[in-house]
mmJSON file of the N, C-alpha and C atoms, coordinates in Angstrom:
{"data_MODEL":{"atom_site":{
"group_PDB":["ATOM","ATOM","ATOM","ATOM","ATOM","ATOM","ATOM","ATOM","ATOM","ATOM","ATOM","ATOM","ATOM","ATOM","ATOM","ATOM","ATOM","ATOM","ATOM","ATOM","ATOM","ATOM","ATOM","ATOM","ATOM","ATOM","ATOM","ATOM","ATOM","ATOM","ATOM","ATOM","ATOM","ATOM","ATOM","ATOM","ATOM","ATOM","ATOM","ATOM","ATOM","ATOM","ATOM","ATOM","ATOM","ATOM","ATOM","ATOM","ATOM","ATOM","ATOM","ATOM","ATOM","ATOM","ATOM","ATOM","ATOM","ATOM","ATOM","ATOM","ATOM","ATOM","ATOM","ATOM","ATOM","ATOM","ATOM","ATOM","ATOM","ATOM","ATOM","ATOM","ATOM","ATOM","ATOM","ATOM","ATOM","ATOM","ATOM","ATOM","ATOM","ATOM","ATOM","ATOM","ATOM","ATOM","ATOM","ATOM","ATOM","ATOM","ATOM","ATOM","ATOM","ATOM","ATOM","ATOM","ATOM","ATOM","ATOM","ATOM","ATOM","ATOM","ATOM","ATOM","ATOM","ATOM","ATOM","ATOM","ATOM","ATOM","ATOM","ATOM","ATOM","ATOM","ATOM","ATOM","ATOM","ATOM","ATOM","ATOM","ATOM","ATOM","ATOM","ATOM","ATOM","ATOM","ATOM","ATOM","ATOM","ATOM","ATOM","ATOM","ATOM","ATOM","ATOM","ATOM","ATOM","ATOM","ATOM","ATOM","ATOM","ATOM","ATOM","ATOM","ATOM","ATOM","ATOM","ATOM","ATOM","ATOM","ATOM","ATOM","ATOM","ATOM","ATOM","ATOM","ATOM","ATOM","ATOM","ATOM","ATOM","ATOM","ATOM","ATOM","ATOM","ATOM","ATOM","ATOM","ATOM","ATOM","ATOM","ATOM","ATOM","ATOM","ATOM","ATOM","ATOM","ATOM","ATOM","ATOM","ATOM","ATOM","ATOM","ATOM","ATOM","ATOM","ATOM","ATOM","ATOM","ATOM","ATOM","ATOM","ATOM","ATOM","ATOM","ATOM","ATOM","ATOM","ATOM","ATOM","ATOM","ATOM","ATOM","ATOM","ATOM","ATOM","ATOM","ATOM","ATOM","ATOM","ATOM","ATOM","ATOM","ATOM","ATOM","ATOM"],
"id":[1,2,3,4,5,6,7,8,9,10,11,12,13,14,15,16,17,18,19,20,21,22,23,24,25,26,27,28,29,30,31,32,33,34,35,36,37,38,39,40,41,42,43,44,45,46,47,48,49,50,51,52,53,54,55,56,57,58,59,60,61,62,63,64,65,66,67,68,69,70,71,72,73,74,75,76,77,78,79,80,81,82,83,84,85,86,87,88,89,90,91,92,93,94,95,96,97,98,99,100,101,102,103,104,105,106,107,108,109,110,111,112,113,114,115,116,117,118,119,120,121,122,123,124,125,126,127,128,129,130,131,132,133,134,135,136,137,138,139,140,141,142,143,144,145,146,147,148,149,150,151,152,153,154,155,156,157,158,159,160,161,162,163,164,165,166,167,168,169,170,171,172,173,174,175,176,177,178,179,180,181,182,183,184,185,186,187,188,189,190,191,192,193,194,195,196,197,198,199,200,201,202,203,204,205,206,207,208,209,210,211,212,213,214,215,216],
"type_symbol":["N","C","C","N","C","C","N","C","C","N","C","C","N","C","C","N","C","C","N","C","C","N","C","C","N","C","C","N","C","C","N","C","C","N","C","C","N","C","C","N","C","C","N","C","C","N","C","C","N","C","C","N","C","C","N","C","C","N","C","C","N","C","C","N","C","C","N","C","C","N","C","C","N","C","C","N","C","C","N","C","C","N","C","C","N","C","C","N","C","C","N","C","C","N","C","C","N","C","C","N","C","C","N","C","C","N","C","C","N","C","C","N","C","C","N","C","C","N","C","C","N","C","C","N","C","C","N","C","C","N","C","C","N","C","C","N","C","C","N","C","C","N","C","C","N","C","C","N","C","C","N","C","C","N","C","C","N","C","C","N","C","C","N","C","C","N","C","C","N","C","C","N","C","C","N","C","C","N","C","C","N","C","C","N","C","C","N","C","C","N","C","C","N","C","C","N","C","C","N","C","C","N","C","C","N","C","C","N","C","C","N","C","C","N","C","C"],
"label_atom_id":["N","CA","C","N","CA","C","N","CA","C","N","CA","C","N","CA","C","N","CA","C","N","CA","C","N","CA","C","N","CA","C","N","CA","C","N","CA","C","N","CA","C","N","CA","C","N","CA","C","N","CA","C","N","CA","C","N","CA","C","N","CA","C","N","CA","C","N","CA","C","N","CA","C","N","CA","C","N","CA","C","N","CA","C","N","CA","C","N","CA","C","N","CA","C","N","CA","C","N","CA","C","N","CA","C","N","CA","C","N","CA","C","N","CA","C","N","CA","C","N","CA","C","N","CA","C","N","CA","C","N","CA","C","N","CA","C","N","CA","C","N","CA","C","N","CA","C","N","CA","C","N","CA","C","N","CA","C","N","CA","C","N","CA","C","N","CA","C","N","CA","C","N","CA","C","N","CA","C","N","CA","C","N","CA","C","N","CA","C","N","CA","C","N","CA","C","N","CA","C","N","CA","C","N","CA","C","N","CA","C","N","CA","C","N","CA","C","N","CA","C","N","CA","C","N","CA","C","N","CA","C","N","CA","C","N","CA","C","N","CA","C","N","CA","C","N","CA","C","N","CA","C"],
"label_alt_id":[null,null,null,null,null,null,null,null,null,null,null,null,null,null,null,null,null,null,null,null,null,null,null,null,null,null,null,null,null,null,null,null,null,null,null,null,null,null,null,null,null,null,null,null,null,null,null,null,null,null,null,null,null,null,null,null,null,null,null,null,null,null,null,null,null,null,null,null,null,null,null,null,null,null,null,null,null,null,null,null,null,null,null,null,null,null,null,null,null,null,null,null,null,null,null,null,null,null,null,null,null,null,null,null,null,null,null,null,null,null,null,null,null,null,null,null,null,null,null,null,null,null,null,null,null,null,null,null,null,null,null,null,null,null,null,null,null,null,null,null,null,null,null,null,null,null,null,null,null,null,null,null,null,null,null,null,null,null,null,null,null,null,null,null,null,null,null,null,null,null,null,null,null,null,null,null,null,null,null,null,null,null,null,null,null,null,null,null,null,null,null,null,null,null,null,null,null,null,null,null,null,null,null,null,null,null,null,null,null,null,null,null,null,null,null,null],
"label_comp_id":["UNK","UNK","UNK","UNK","UNK","UNK","UNK","UNK","UNK","UNK","UNK","UNK","UNK","UNK","UNK","UNK","UNK","UNK","UNK","UNK","UNK","UNK","UNK","UNK","UNK","UNK","UNK","UNK","UNK","UNK","UNK","UNK","UNK","UNK","UNK","UNK","UNK","UNK","UNK","UNK","UNK","UNK","UNK","UNK","UNK","UNK","UNK","UNK","UNK","UNK","UNK","UNK","UNK","UNK","UNK","UNK","UNK","UNK","UNK","UNK","UNK","UNK","UNK","UNK","UNK","UNK","UNK","UNK","UNK","UNK","UNK","UNK","UNK","UNK","UNK","UNK","UNK","UNK","UNK","UNK","UNK","UNK","UNK","UNK","UNK","UNK","UNK","UNK","UNK","UNK","UNK","UNK","UNK","UNK","UNK","UNK","UNK","UNK","UNK","UNK","UNK","UNK","UNK","UNK","UNK","UNK","UNK","UNK","UNK","UNK","UNK","UNK","UNK","UNK","UNK","UNK","UNK","UNK","UNK","UNK","UNK","UNK","UNK","UNK","UNK","UNK","UNK","UNK","UNK","UNK","UNK","UNK","UNK","UNK","UNK","UNK","UNK","UNK","UNK","UNK","UNK","UNK","UNK","UNK","UNK","UNK","UNK","UNK","UNK","UNK","UNK","UNK","UNK","UNK","UNK","UNK","UNK","UNK","UNK","UNK","UNK","UNK","UNK","UNK","UNK","UNK","UNK","UNK","UNK","UNK","UNK","UNK","UNK","UNK","UNK","UNK","UNK","UNK","UNK","UNK","UNK","UNK","UNK","UNK","UNK","UNK","UNK","UNK","UNK","UNK","UNK","UNK","UNK","UNK","UNK","UNK","UNK","UNK","UNK","UNK","UNK","UNK","UNK","UNK","UNK","UNK","UNK","UNK","UNK","UNK","UNK","UNK","UNK","UNK","UNK","UNK"],
"label_asym_id":["A","A","A","A","A","A","A","A","A","A","A","A","A","A","A","A","A","A","A","A","A","A","A","A","A","A","A","A","A","A","A","A","A","A","A","A","A","A","A","A","A","A","A","A","A","A","A","A","A","A","A","A","A","A","A","A","A","A","A","A","A","A","A","A","A","A","A","A","A","A","A","A","A","A","A","A","A","A","A","A","A","A","A","A","A","A","A","A","A","A","A","A","A","A","A","A","A","A","A","A","A","A","A","A","A","A","A","A","A","A","A","A","A","A","A","A","A","A","A","A","A","A","A","A","A","A","A","A","A","A","A","A","A","A","A","A","A","A","A","A","A","A","A","A","A","A","A","A","A","A","A","A","A","A","A","A","A","A","A","A","A","A","A","A","A","A","A","A","A","A","A","A","A","A","A","A","A","A","A","A","A","A","A","A","A","A","A","A","A","A","A","A","A","A","A","A","A","A","A","A","A","A","A","A","A","A","A","A","A","A","A","A","A","A","A","A"],
"label_entity_id":["1","1","1","1","1","1","1","1","1","1","1","1","1","1","1","1","1","1","1","1","1","1","1","1","1","1","1","1","1","1","1","1","1","1","1","1","1","1","1","1","1","1","1","1","1","1","1","1","1","1","1","1","1","1","1","1","1","1","1","1","1","1","1","1","1","1","1","1","1","1","1","1","1","1","1","1","1","1","1","1","1","1","1","1","1","1","1","1","1","1","1","1","1","1","1","1","1","1","1","1","1","1","1","1","1","1","1","1","1","1","1","1","1","1","1","1","1","1","1","1","1","1","1","1","1","1","1","1","1","1","1","1","1","1","1","1","1","1","1","1","1","1","1","1","1","1","1","1","1","1","1","1","1","1","1","1","1","1","1","1","1","1","1","1","1","1","1","1","1","1","1","1","1","1","1","1","1","1","1","1","1","1","1","1","1","1","1","1","1","1","1","1","1","1","1","1","1","1","1","1","1","1","1","1","1","1","1","1","1","1","1","1","1","1","1","1"],
"label_seq_id":[1,1,1,2,2,2,3,3,3,4,4,4,5,5,5,6,6,6,7,7,7,8,8,8,9,9,9,10,10,10,11,11,11,12,12,12,13,13,13,14,14,14,15,15,15,16,16,16,17,17,17,18,18,18,19,19,19,20,20,20,21,21,21,22,22,22,23,23,23,24,24,24,25,25,25,26,26,26,27,27,27,28,28,28,29,29,29,30,30,30,31,31,31,32,32,32,33,33,33,34,34,34,35,35,35,36,36,36,37,37,37,38,38,38,39,39,39,40,40,40,41,41,41,42,42,42,43,43,43,44,44,44,45,45,45,46,46,46,47,47,47,48,48,48,49,49,49,50,50,50,51,51,51,52,52,52,53,53,53,54,54,54,55,55,55,56,56,56,57,57,57,58,58,58,59,59,59,60,60,60,61,61,61,62,62,62,63,63,63,64,64,64,65,65,65,66,66,66,67,67,67,68,68,68,69,69,69,70,70,70,71,71,71,72,72,72],
"pdbx_PDB_ins_code":[null,null,null,null,null,null,null,null,null,null,null,null,null,null,null,null,null,null,null,null,null,null,null,null,null,null,null,null,null,null,null,null,null,null,null,null,null,null,null,null,null,null,null,null,null,null,null,null,null,null,null,null,null,null,null,null,null,null,null,null,null,null,null,null,null,null,null,null,null,null,null,null,null,null,null,null,null,null,null,null,null,null,null,null,null,null,null,null,null,null,null,null,null,null,null,null,null,null,null,null,null,null,null,null,null,null,null,null,null,null,null,null,null,null,null,null,null,null,null,null,null,null,null,null,null,null,null,null,null,null,null,null,null,null,null,null,null,null,null,null,null,null,null,null,null,null,null,null,null,null,null,null,null,null,null,null,null,null,null,null,null,null,null,null,null,null,null,null,null,null,null,null,null,null,null,null,null,null,null,null,null,null,null,null,null,null,null,null,null,null,null,null,null,null,null,null,null,null,null,null,null,null,null,null,null,null,null,null,null,null,null,null,null,null,null,null],
"Cartn_x":[-31.613,-32.636,-33.358,-34.14,-34.915,-36.223,-36.228,-37.46,-38.699,-38.639,-40.187,-40.877,-39.954,-40.223,-39.713,-40.775,-40.556,-39.226,-39.101,-38.0,-39.089,-38.28,-39.081,-39.289,-40.321,-40.632,-39.779,-39.476,-38.72,-39.373,-39.523,-40.439,-39.784,-39.275,-38.859,-39.348,-39.702,-40.449,-39.6,-38.856,-38.107,-36.985,-36.934,-36.021,-36.8,-37.978,-38.198,-38.156,-37.632,-37.43,-38.172,-39.294,-39.67,-39.59,-39.187,-39.163,-39.948,-40.635,-41.584,-41.431,-41.063,-40.554,-42.055,-42.357,-43.663,-43.112,-44.55,-44.375,-44.883,-44.565,-44.895,-45.363,-45.239,-45.341,-46.564,-46.88,-47.981,-49.273,-50.47,-51.368,-52.013,-51.92,-51.778,-50.433,-49.658,-48.064,-47.652,-46.215,-45.763,-45.137,-44.845,-44.427,-43.168,-42.854,-41.508,-40.526,-41.068,-39.759,-39.445,-40.186,-39.883,-39.088,-39.537,-39.032,-37.421,-37.082,-35.632,-35.75,-34.692,-34.824,-34.577,-35.037,-34.622,-33.446,-32.767,-31.71,-31.252,-31.217,-30.984,-30.016,-29.418,-28.734,-29.895,-30.319,-31.123,-30.271,-30.051,-29.627,-30.534,-30.427,-31.296,-30.88,-29.596,-29.298,-28.226,-27.983,-27.089,-27.986,-27.441,-27.815,-27.296,-28.01,-27.317,-27.105,-25.86,-25.896,-27.189,-27.718,-29.263,-29.461,-30.557,-31.601,-32.338,-32.693,-33.848,-34.1,-35.39,-36.577,-36.414,-36.589,-36.253,-37.362,-38.233,-39.199,-38.966,-39.052,-39.317,-40.233,-41.23,-42.652,-43.235,-43.014,-43.57,-42.097,-40.875,-40.152,-39.504,-39.396,-39.04,-37.539,-36.86,-35.552,-35.172,-34.408,-33.746,-32.31,-31.642,-30.47,-29.955,-28.728,-27.56,-26.707,-26.636,-25.328,-24.909,-23.673,-22.605,-21.965,-21.713,-21.185,-22.031,-21.564,-22.172,-21.479,-22.122,-21.605,-21.925,-23.178,-23.02,-22.379,-21.359,-20.43,-21.093,-22.231,-23.041,-21.861],
"Cartn_y":[-13.74,-13.658,-12.084,-11.571,-10.211,-10.641,-9.851,-10.394,-10.27,-9.701,-9.371,-10.212,-11.464,-12.519,-13.512,-14.323,-15.882,-16.766,-17.562,-18.365,-18.077,-17.859,-17.71,-19.111,-19.254,-20.406,-20.388,-21.149,-21.414,-22.532,-22.194,-23.278,-23.037,-24.336,-24.298,-25.168,-24.679,-25.565,-25.213,-25.839,-26.055,-24.784,-24.271,-22.53,-21.504,-21.9,-20.629,-20.745,-19.935,-20.186,-19.09,-18.987,-18.384,-18.451,-17.271,-17.151,-16.405,-16.367,-15.556,-15.447,-14.018,-13.377,-13.224,-13.848,-13.931,-13.146,-11.894,-11.241,-11.941,-11.472,-11.933,-10.637,-9.595,-7.81,-7.968,-6.678,-6.453,-6.343,-6.561,-6.17,-4.98,-4.693,-3.676,-3.031,-3.826,-3.962,-2.964,-2.287,-1.009,-0.248,0.931,1.881,1.674,1.439,1.294,2.2,3.456,4.385,4.023,3.731,3.722,2.394,1.264,-0.01,-0.343,-1.692,-1.794,-2.196,-2.359,-2.97,-4.158,-5.596,-6.755,-7.37,-7.967,-8.708,-10.097,-10.897,-12.416,-12.57,-14.038,-14.615,-15.903,-16.437,-17.444,-18.758,-19.724,-20.665,-21.313,-21.243,-21.733,-23.134,-23.704,-24.886,-24.881,-25.762,-25.631,-25.495,-24.897,-24.602,-24.926,-25.677,-26.228,-24.742,-24.795,-23.767,-23.415,-22.194,-21.77,-20.648,-20.046,-19.112,-19.265,-18.485,-18.551,-17.525,-17.549,-16.777,-16.42,-15.635,-15.586,-14.319,-14.528,-13.995,-14.116,-12.903,-12.948,-11.86,-12.139,-11.907,-11.188,-9.658,-8.884,-8.677,-8.669,-8.531,-9.835,-9.675,-10.646,-9.951,-11.033,-10.585,-12.026,-11.878,-12.997,-13.026,-14.5,-14.65,-15.687,-15.466,-16.28,-16.963,-18.609,-19.139,-19.942,-18.938,-19.797,-20.806,-21.37,-22.978,-23.382,-24.951,-25.824,-25.662,-26.441,-26.77,-25.201,-24.468,-23.34,-22.186,-21.869,-21.139,-20.175,-20.303,-19.451,-18.665],
"Cartn_z":[-46.593,-47.293,-46.875,-47.49,-47.054,-46.127,-45.056,-43.802,-44.522,-45.763,-46.248,-47.385,-47.594,-48.741,-48.347,-48.737,-48.516,-49.816,-49.695,-50.543,-51.878,-52.87,-54.288,-54.74,-55.959,-56.485,-57.543,-57.795,-59.436,-60.335,-61.497,-62.327,-63.496,-64.579,-65.753,-66.622,-67.891,-69.019,-69.917,-70.261,-71.651,-71.56,-72.431,-72.187,-71.633,-70.452,-70.134,-68.532,-68.051,-66.326,-65.971,-64.882,-63.888,-62.642,-61.901,-60.773,-60.274,-58.887,-58.222,-56.863,-56.728,-55.246,-54.816,-53.868,-52.931,-52.002,-51.346,-50.198,-49.025,-47.978,-46.677,-45.768,-46.371,-45.56,-44.731,-44.489,-43.329,-44.253,-43.972,-44.515,-45.316,-46.391,-47.049,-48.081,-47.638,-48.075,-47.453,-48.026,-47.663,-48.776,-48.481,-49.202,-49.955,-51.275,-51.826,-51.508,-51.407,-51.437,-49.708,-48.832,-47.795,-47.335,-48.193,-47.821,-48.217,-47.766,-48.492,-49.939,-50.664,-51.837,-51.537,-52.651,-52.283,-52.887,-52.268,-53.25,-52.92,-53.553,-52.776,-54.24,-53.812,-55.259,-55.214,-56.008,-56.388,-57.052,-57.014,-57.674,-58.99,-60.154,-61.014,-61.577,-61.252,-61.299,-62.868,-63.805,-64.811,-66.332,-67.168,-68.534,-69.559,-70.434,-71.562,-72.619,-73.453,-74.48,-75.063,-75.339,-76.228,-75.595,-76.106,-75.539,-74.807,-73.631,-72.574,-72.264,-71.775,-71.119,-69.998,-69.263,-67.648,-67.27,-66.602,-65.859,-64.367,-64.267,-62.384,-62.365,-61.725,-61.095,-62.737,-62.716,-64.071,-64.825,-64.692,-65.361,-66.115,-67.631,-68.448,-69.388,-69.761,-70.143,-71.155,-72.221,-72.589,-72.194,-72.145,-71.976,-72.735,-73.413,-73.714,-73.136,-73.181,-72.884,-73.703,-74.005,-74.911,-74.826,-76.295,-76.158,-77.314,-77.643,-78.482,-80.161,-80.669,-81.966,-83.039,-82.763,-83.413,-82.914,-81.991,-81.681,-80.723,-80.132,-79.561,-78.257],
"occupancy":[1.0,1.0,1.0,1.0,1.0,1.0,1.0,1.0,1.0,1.0,1.0,1.0,1.0,1.0,1.0,1.0,1.0,1.0,1.0,1.0,1.0,1.0,1.0,1.0,1.0,1.0,1.0,1.0,1.0,1.0,1.0,1.0,1.0,1.0,1.0,1.0,1.0,1.0,1.0,1.0,1.0,1.0,1.0,1.0,1.0,1.0,1.0,1.0,1.0,1.0,1.0,1.0,1.0,1.0,1.0,1.0,1.0,1.0,1.0,1.0,1.0,1.0,1.0,1.0,1.0,1.0,1.0,1.0,1.0,1.0,1.0,1.0,1.0,1.0,1.0,1.0,1.0,1.0,1.0,1.0,1.0,1.0,1.0,1.0,1.0,1.0,1.0,1.0,1.0,1.0,1.0,1.0,1.0,1.0,1.0,1.0,1.0,1.0,1.0,1.0,1.0,1.0,1.0,1.0,1.0,1.0,1.0,1.0,1.0,1.0,1.0,1.0,1.0,1.0,1.0,1.0,1.0,1.0,1.0,1.0,1.0,1.0,1.0,1.0,1.0,1.0,1.0,1.0,1.0,1.0,1.0,1.0,1.0,1.0,1.0,1.0,1.0,1.0,1.0,1.0,1.0,1.0,1.0,1.0,1.0,1.0,1.0,1.0,1.0,1.0,1.0,1.0,1.0,1.0,1.0,1.0,1.0,1.0,1.0,1.0,1.0,1.0,1.0,1.0,1.0,1.0,1.0,1.0,1.0,1.0,1.0,1.0,1.0,1.0,1.0,1.0,1.0,1.0,1.0,1.0,1.0,1.0,1.0,1.0,1.0,1.0,1.0,1.0,1.0,1.0,1.0,1.0,1.0,1.0,1.0,1.0,1.0,1.0,1.0,1.0,1.0,1.0,1.0,1.0,1.0,1.0,1.0,1.0,1.0,1.0,1.0,1.0,1.0,1.0,1.0,1.0],
"B_iso_or_equiv":[0.0,0.0,0.0,0.0,0.0,0.0,0.0,0.0,0.0,0.0,0.0,0.0,0.0,0.0,0.0,0.0,0.0,0.0,0.0,0.0,0.0,0.0,0.0,0.0,0.0,0.0,0.0,0.0,0.0,0.0,0.0,0.0,0.0,0.0,0.0,0.0,0.0,0.0,0.0,0.0,0.0,0.0,0.0,0.0,0.0,0.0,0.0,0.0,0.0,0.0,0.0,0.0,0.0,0.0,0.0,0.0,0.0,0.0,0.0,0.0,0.0,0.0,0.0,0.0,0.0,0.0,0.0,0.0,0.0,0.0,0.0,0.0,0.0,0.0,0.0,0.0,0.0,0.0,0.0,0.0,0.0,0.0,0.0,0.0,0.0,0.0,0.0,0.0,0.0,0.0,0.0,0.0,0.0,0.0,0.0,0.0,0.0,0.0,0.0,0.0,0.0,0.0,0.0,0.0,0.0,0.0,0.0,0.0,0.0,0.0,0.0,0.0,0.0,0.0,0.0,0.0,0.0,0.0,0.0,0.0,0.0,0.0,0.0,0.0,0.0,0.0,0.0,0.0,0.0,0.0,0.0,0.0,0.0,0.0,0.0,0.0,0.0,0.0,0.0,0.0,0.0,0.0,0.0,0.0,0.0,0.0,0.0,0.0,0.0,0.0,0.0,0.0,0.0,0.0,0.0,0.0,0.0,0.0,0.0,0.0,0.0,0.0,0.0,0.0,0.0,0.0,0.0,0.0,0.0,0.0,0.0,0.0,0.0,0.0,0.0,0.0,0.0,0.0,0.0,0.0,0.0,0.0,0.0,0.0,0.0,0.0,0.0,0.0,0.0,0.0,0.0,0.0,0.0,0.0,0.0,0.0,0.0,0.0,0.0,0.0,0.0,0.0,0.0,0.0,0.0,0.0,0.0,0.0,0.0,0.0,0.0,0.0,0.0,0.0,0.0,0.0],
"pdbx_formal_charge":[null,null,null,null,null,null,null,null,null,null,null,null,null,null,null,null,null,null,null,null,null,null,null,null,null,null,null,null,null,null,null,null,null,null,null,null,null,null,null,null,null,null,null,null,null,null,null,null,null,null,null,null,null,null,null,null,null,null,null,null,null,null,null,null,null,null,null,null,null,null,null,null,null,null,null,null,null,null,null,null,null,null,null,null,null,null,null,null,null,null,null,null,null,null,null,null,null,null,null,null,null,null,null,null,null,null,null,null,null,null,null,null,null,null,null,null,null,null,null,null,null,null,null,null,null,null,null,null,null,null,null,null,null,null,null,null,null,null,null,null,null,null,null,null,null,null,null,null,null,null,null,null,null,null,null,null,null,null,null,null,null,null,null,null,null,null,null,null,null,null,null,null,null,null,null,null,null,null,null,null,null,null,null,null,null,null,null,null,null,null,null,null,null,null,null,null,null,null,null,null,null,null,null,null,null,null,null,null,null,null,null,null,null,null,null,null],
"auth_seq_id":[1,1,1,2,2,2,3,3,3,4,4,4,5,5,5,6,6,6,7,7,7,8,8,8,9,9,9,10,10,10,11,11,11,12,12,12,13,13,13,14,14,14,15,15,15,16,16,16,17,17,17,18,18,18,19,19,19,20,20,20,21,21,21,22,22,22,23,23,23,24,24,24,25,25,25,26,26,26,27,27,27,28,28,28,29,29,29,30,30,30,31,31,31,32,32,32,33,33,33,34,34,34,35,35,35,36,36,36,37,37,37,38,38,38,39,39,39,40,40,40,41,41,41,42,42,42,43,43,43,44,44,44,45,45,45,46,46,46,47,47,47,48,48,48,49,49,49,50,50,50,51,51,51,52,52,52,53,53,53,54,54,54,55,55,55,56,56,56,57,57,57,58,58,58,59,59,59,60,60,60,61,61,61,62,62,62,63,63,63,64,64,64,65,65,65,66,66,66,67,67,67,68,68,68,69,69,69,70,70,70,71,71,71,72,72,72],
"auth_comp_id":["UNK","UNK","UNK","UNK","UNK","UNK","UNK","UNK","UNK","UNK","UNK","UNK","UNK","UNK","UNK","UNK","UNK","UNK","UNK","UNK","UNK","UNK","UNK","UNK","UNK","UNK","UNK","UNK","UNK","UNK","UNK","UNK","UNK","UNK","UNK","UNK","UNK","UNK","UNK","UNK","UNK","UNK","UNK","UNK","UNK","UNK","UNK","UNK","UNK","UNK","UNK","UNK","UNK","UNK","UNK","UNK","UNK","UNK","UNK","UNK","UNK","UNK","UNK","UNK","UNK","UNK","UNK","UNK","UNK","UNK","UNK","UNK","UNK","UNK","UNK","UNK","UNK","UNK","UNK","UNK","UNK","UNK","UNK","UNK","UNK","UNK","UNK","UNK","UNK","UNK","UNK","UNK","UNK","UNK","UNK","UNK","UNK","UNK","UNK","UNK","UNK","UNK","UNK","UNK","UNK","UNK","UNK","UNK","UNK","UNK","UNK","UNK","UNK","UNK","UNK","UNK","UNK","UNK","UNK","UNK","UNK","UNK","UNK","UNK","UNK","UNK","UNK","UNK","UNK","UNK","UNK","UNK","UNK","UNK","UNK","UNK","UNK","UNK","UNK","UNK","UNK","UNK","UNK","UNK","UNK","UNK","UNK","UNK","UNK","UNK","UNK","UNK","UNK","UNK","UNK","UNK","UNK","UNK","UNK","UNK","UNK","UNK","UNK","UNK","UNK","UNK","UNK","UNK","UNK","UNK","UNK","UNK","UNK","UNK","UNK","UNK","UNK","UNK","UNK","UNK","UNK","UNK","UNK","UNK","UNK","UNK","UNK","UNK","UNK","UNK","UNK","UNK","UNK","UNK","UNK","UNK","UNK","UNK","UNK","UNK","UNK","UNK","UNK","UNK","UNK","UNK","UNK","UNK","UNK","UNK","UNK","UNK","UNK","UNK","UNK","UNK"],
"auth_asym_id":["A","A","A","A","A","A","A","A","A","A","A","A","A","A","A","A","A","A","A","A","A","A","A","A","A","A","A","A","A","A","A","A","A","A","A","A","A","A","A","A","A","A","A","A","A","A","A","A","A","A","A","A","A","A","A","A","A","A","A","A","A","A","A","A","A","A","A","A","A","A","A","A","A","A","A","A","A","A","A","A","A","A","A","A","A","A","A","A","A","A","A","A","A","A","A","A","A","A","A","A","A","A","A","A","A","A","A","A","A","A","A","A","A","A","A","A","A","A","A","A","A","A","A","A","A","A","A","A","A","A","A","A","A","A","A","A","A","A","A","A","A","A","A","A","A","A","A","A","A","A","A","A","A","A","A","A","A","A","A","A","A","A","A","A","A","A","A","A","A","A","A","A","A","A","A","A","A","A","A","A","A","A","A","A","A","A","A","A","A","A","A","A","A","A","A","A","A","A","A","A","A","A","A","A","A","A","A","A","A","A","A","A","A","A","A","A"],
"auth_atom_id":["N","CA","C","N","CA","C","N","CA","C","N","CA","C","N","CA","C","N","CA","C","N","CA","C","N","CA","C","N","CA","C","N","CA","C","N","CA","C","N","CA","C","N","CA","C","N","CA","C","N","CA","C","N","CA","C","N","CA","C","N","CA","C","N","CA","C","N","CA","C","N","CA","C","N","CA","C","N","CA","C","N","CA","C","N","CA","C","N","CA","C","N","CA","C","N","CA","C","N","CA","C","N","CA","C","N","CA","C","N","CA","C","N","CA","C","N","CA","C","N","CA","C","N","CA","C","N","CA","C","N","CA","C","N","CA","C","N","CA","C","N","CA","C","N","CA","C","N","CA","C","N","CA","C","N","CA","C","N","CA","C","N","CA","C","N","CA","C","N","CA","C","N","CA","C","N","CA","C","N","CA","C","N","CA","C","N","CA","C","N","CA","C","N","CA","C","N","CA","C","N","CA","C","N","CA","C","N","CA","C","N","CA","C","N","CA","C","N","CA","C","N","CA","C","N","CA","C","N","CA","C","N","CA","C","N","CA","C","N","CA","C","N","CA","C","N","CA","C","N","CA","C"],
"pdbx_PDB_model_num":[1,1,1,1,1,1,1,1,1,1,1,1,1,1,1,1,1,1,1,1,1,1,1,1,1,1,1,1,1,1,1,1,1,1,1,1,1,1,1,1,1,1,1,1,1,1,1,1,1,1,1,1,1,1,1,1,1,1,1,1,1,1,1,1,1,1,1,1,1,1,1,1,1,1,1,1,1,1,1,1,1,1,1,1,1,1,1,1,1,1,1,1,1,1,1,1,1,1,1,1,1,1,1,1,1,1,1,1,1,1,1,1,1,1,1,1,1,1,1,1,1,1,1,1,1,1,1,1,1,1,1,1,1,1,1,1,1,1,1,1,1,1,1,1,1,1,1,1,1,1,1,1,1,1,1,1,1,1,1,1,1,1,1,1,1,1,1,1,1,1,1,1,1,1,1,1,1,1,1,1,1,1,1,1,1,1,1,1,1,1,1,1,1,1,1,1,1,1,1,1,1,1,1,1,1,1,1,1,1,1,1,1,1,1,1,1]
}}}
């Protein structure tokens, strides 16, 4: 895990998944150009076939999990 972030908060409401990456750095923050990039694998659990919205902090995207009777 990155040394400036705590364990992420993960919540799920229907087909919407929200992940909050929480910062525990020094007061006033750090310069993003001088700081390290953040990289971590986060287990979101299993998903049924369908369309999902994933939000990570201020970034939102839509994901499609294939399968099901509709042939997604």
